[in-house]
mmCIF file with all atom_site columns, C-alpha atoms in Angstrom:
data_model
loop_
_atom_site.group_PDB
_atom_site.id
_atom_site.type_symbol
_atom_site.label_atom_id
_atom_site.label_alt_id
_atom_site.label_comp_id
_atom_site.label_asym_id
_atom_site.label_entity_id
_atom_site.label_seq_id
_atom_site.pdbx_PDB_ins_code
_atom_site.Cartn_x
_atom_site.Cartn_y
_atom_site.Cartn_z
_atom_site.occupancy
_atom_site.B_iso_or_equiv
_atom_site.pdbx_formal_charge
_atom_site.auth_seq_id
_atom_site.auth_comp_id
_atom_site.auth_asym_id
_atom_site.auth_atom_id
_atom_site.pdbx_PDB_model_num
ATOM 1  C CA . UNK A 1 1  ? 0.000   0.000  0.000   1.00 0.00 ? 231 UNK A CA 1
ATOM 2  C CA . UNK A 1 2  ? 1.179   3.684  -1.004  1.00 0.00 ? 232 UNK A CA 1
ATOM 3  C CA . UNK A 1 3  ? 2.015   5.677  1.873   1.00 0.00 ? 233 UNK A CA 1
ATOM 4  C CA . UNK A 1 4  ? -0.428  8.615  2.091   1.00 0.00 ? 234 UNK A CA 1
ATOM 5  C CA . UNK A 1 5  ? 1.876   11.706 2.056   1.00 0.00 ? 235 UNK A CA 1
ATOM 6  C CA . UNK A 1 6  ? 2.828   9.941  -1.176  1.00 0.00 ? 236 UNK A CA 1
ATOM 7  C CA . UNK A 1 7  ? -0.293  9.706  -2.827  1.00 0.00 ? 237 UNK A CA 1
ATOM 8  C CA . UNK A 1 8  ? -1.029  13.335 -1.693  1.00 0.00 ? 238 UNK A CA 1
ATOM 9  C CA . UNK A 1 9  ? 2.507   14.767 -3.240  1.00 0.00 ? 239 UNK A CA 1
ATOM 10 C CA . UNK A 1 10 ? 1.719   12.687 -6.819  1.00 0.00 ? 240 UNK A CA 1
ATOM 11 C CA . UNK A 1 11 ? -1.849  14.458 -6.714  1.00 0.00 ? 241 UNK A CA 1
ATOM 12 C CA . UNK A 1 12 ? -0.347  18.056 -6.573  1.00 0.00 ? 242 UNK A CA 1
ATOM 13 C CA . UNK A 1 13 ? 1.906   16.816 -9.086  1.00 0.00 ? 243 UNK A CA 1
ATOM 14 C CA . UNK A 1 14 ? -0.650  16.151 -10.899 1.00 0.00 ? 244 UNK A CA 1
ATOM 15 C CA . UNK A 1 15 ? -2.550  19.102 -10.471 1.00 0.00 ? 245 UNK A CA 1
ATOM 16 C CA . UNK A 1 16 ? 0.552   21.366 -11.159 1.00 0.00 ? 246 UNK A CA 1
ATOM 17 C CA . UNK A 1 17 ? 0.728   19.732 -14.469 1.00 0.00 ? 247 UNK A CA 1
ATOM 18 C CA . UNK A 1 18 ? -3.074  19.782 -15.678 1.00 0.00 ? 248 UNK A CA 1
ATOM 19 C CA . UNK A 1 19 ? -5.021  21.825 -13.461 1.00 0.00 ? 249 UNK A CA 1
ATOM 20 C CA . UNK A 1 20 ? -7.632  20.890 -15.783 1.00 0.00 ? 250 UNK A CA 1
ATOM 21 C CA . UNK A 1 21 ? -7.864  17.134 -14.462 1.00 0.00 ? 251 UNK A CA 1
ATOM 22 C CA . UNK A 1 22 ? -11.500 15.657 -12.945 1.00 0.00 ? 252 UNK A CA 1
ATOM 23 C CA . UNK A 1 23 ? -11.974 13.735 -10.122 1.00 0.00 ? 253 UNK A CA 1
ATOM 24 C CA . UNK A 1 24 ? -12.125 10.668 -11.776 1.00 0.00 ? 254 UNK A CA 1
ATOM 25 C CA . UNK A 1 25 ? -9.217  11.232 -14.044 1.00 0.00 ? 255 UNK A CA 1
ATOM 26 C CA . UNK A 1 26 ? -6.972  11.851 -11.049 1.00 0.00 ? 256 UNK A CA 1
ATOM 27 C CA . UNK A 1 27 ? -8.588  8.642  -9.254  1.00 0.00 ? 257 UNK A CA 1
ATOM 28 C CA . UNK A 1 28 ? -7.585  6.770  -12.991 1.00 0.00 ? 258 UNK A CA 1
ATOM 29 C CA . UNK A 1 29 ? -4.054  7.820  -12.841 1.00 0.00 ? 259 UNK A CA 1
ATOM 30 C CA . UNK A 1 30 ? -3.449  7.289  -9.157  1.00 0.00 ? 260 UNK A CA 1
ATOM 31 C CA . UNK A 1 31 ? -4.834  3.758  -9.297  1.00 0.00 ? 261 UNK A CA 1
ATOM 32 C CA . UNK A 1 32 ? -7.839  4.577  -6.594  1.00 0.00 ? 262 UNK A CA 1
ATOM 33 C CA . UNK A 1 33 ? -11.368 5.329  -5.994  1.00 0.00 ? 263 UNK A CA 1
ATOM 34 C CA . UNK A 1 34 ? -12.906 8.512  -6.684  1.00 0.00 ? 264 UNK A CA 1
ATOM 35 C CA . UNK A 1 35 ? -13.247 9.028  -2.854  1.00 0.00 ? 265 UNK A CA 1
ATOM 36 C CA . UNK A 1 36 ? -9.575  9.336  -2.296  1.00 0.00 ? 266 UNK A CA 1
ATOM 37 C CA . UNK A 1 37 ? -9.143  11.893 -3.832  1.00 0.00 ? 267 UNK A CA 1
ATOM 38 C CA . UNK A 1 38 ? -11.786 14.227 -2.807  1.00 0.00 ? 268 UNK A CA 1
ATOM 39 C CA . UNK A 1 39 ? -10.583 13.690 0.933   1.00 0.00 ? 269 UNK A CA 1
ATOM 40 C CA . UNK A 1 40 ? -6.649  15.236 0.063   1.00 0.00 ? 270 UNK A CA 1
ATOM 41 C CA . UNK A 1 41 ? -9.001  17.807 -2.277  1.00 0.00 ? 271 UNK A CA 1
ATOM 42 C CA . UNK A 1 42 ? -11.290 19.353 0.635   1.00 0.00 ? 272 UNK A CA 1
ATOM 43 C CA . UNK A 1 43 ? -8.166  19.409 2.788   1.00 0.00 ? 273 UNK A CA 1
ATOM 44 C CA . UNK A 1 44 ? -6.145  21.059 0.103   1.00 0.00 ? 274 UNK A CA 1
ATOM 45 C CA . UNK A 1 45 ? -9.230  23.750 0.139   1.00 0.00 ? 275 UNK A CA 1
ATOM 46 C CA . UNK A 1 46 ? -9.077  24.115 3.797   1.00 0.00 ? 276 UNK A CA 1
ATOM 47 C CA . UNK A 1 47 ? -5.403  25.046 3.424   1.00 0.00 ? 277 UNK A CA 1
ATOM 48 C CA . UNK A 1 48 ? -5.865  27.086 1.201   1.00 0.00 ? 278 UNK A CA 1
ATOM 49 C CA . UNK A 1 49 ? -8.630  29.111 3.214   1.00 0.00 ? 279 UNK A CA 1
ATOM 50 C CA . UNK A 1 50 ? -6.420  29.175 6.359   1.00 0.00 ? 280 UNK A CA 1
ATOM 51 C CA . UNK A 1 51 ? -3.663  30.645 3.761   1.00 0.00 ? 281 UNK A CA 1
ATOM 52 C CA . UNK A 1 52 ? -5.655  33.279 2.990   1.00 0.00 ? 282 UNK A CA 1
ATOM 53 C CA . UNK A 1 53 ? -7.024  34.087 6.365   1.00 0.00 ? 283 UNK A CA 1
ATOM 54 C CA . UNK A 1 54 ? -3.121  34.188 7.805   1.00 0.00 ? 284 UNK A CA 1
ATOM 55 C CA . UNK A 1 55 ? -2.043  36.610 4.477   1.00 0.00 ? 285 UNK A CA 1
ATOM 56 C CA . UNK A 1 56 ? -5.012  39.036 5.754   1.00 0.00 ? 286 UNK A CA 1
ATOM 57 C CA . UNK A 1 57 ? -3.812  38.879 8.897   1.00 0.00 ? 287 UNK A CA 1
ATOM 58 C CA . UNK A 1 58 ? -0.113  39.785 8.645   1.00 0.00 ? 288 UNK A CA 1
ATOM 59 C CA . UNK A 1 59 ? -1.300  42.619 6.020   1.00 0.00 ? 289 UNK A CA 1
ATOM 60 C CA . UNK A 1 60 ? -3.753  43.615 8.404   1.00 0.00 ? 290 UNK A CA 1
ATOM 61 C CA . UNK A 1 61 ? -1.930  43.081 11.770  1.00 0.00 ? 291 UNK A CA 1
ATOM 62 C CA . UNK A 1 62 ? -3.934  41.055 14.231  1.00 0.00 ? 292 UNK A CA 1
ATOM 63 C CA . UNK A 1 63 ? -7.835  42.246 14.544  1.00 0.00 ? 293 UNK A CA 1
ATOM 64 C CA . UNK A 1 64 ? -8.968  43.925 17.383  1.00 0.00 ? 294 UNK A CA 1
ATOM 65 C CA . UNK A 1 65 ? -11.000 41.396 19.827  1.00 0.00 ? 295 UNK A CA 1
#
């Protein structure tokens, strides 16, 4: 069995090199269901998010609570 962190690092590969890709195609190429790869996707979205929250926030300086 792949290791995980593996799997994850060949998806961004793949991503970096057709952003274009489905679901399913990525699931193809990986050799896996369609469901691992959705779980590394929403996580990849989350870190993104958080990315975006923390570039606000050293712009911005910490908000005022």
């Amino acid at each position: 069995m792949e290791h995980p962190v593996s799997r994850i690092l060949a998806l961004l590969e793949l991503l970096q090199a057709r952003p274009g890709l489905t679901g399913a195609d990525i699931a193809e190429r990986l050799d896996v269901d369609v469901r691992t790869v959705r779980r590394p996707a929403a996580l990849r979205d989350e870190v993104r998010a958080l990315a975006a929250r923390l570039a606000d926030w050293t712009e911005d300086g910490p908000a005022d609570d």
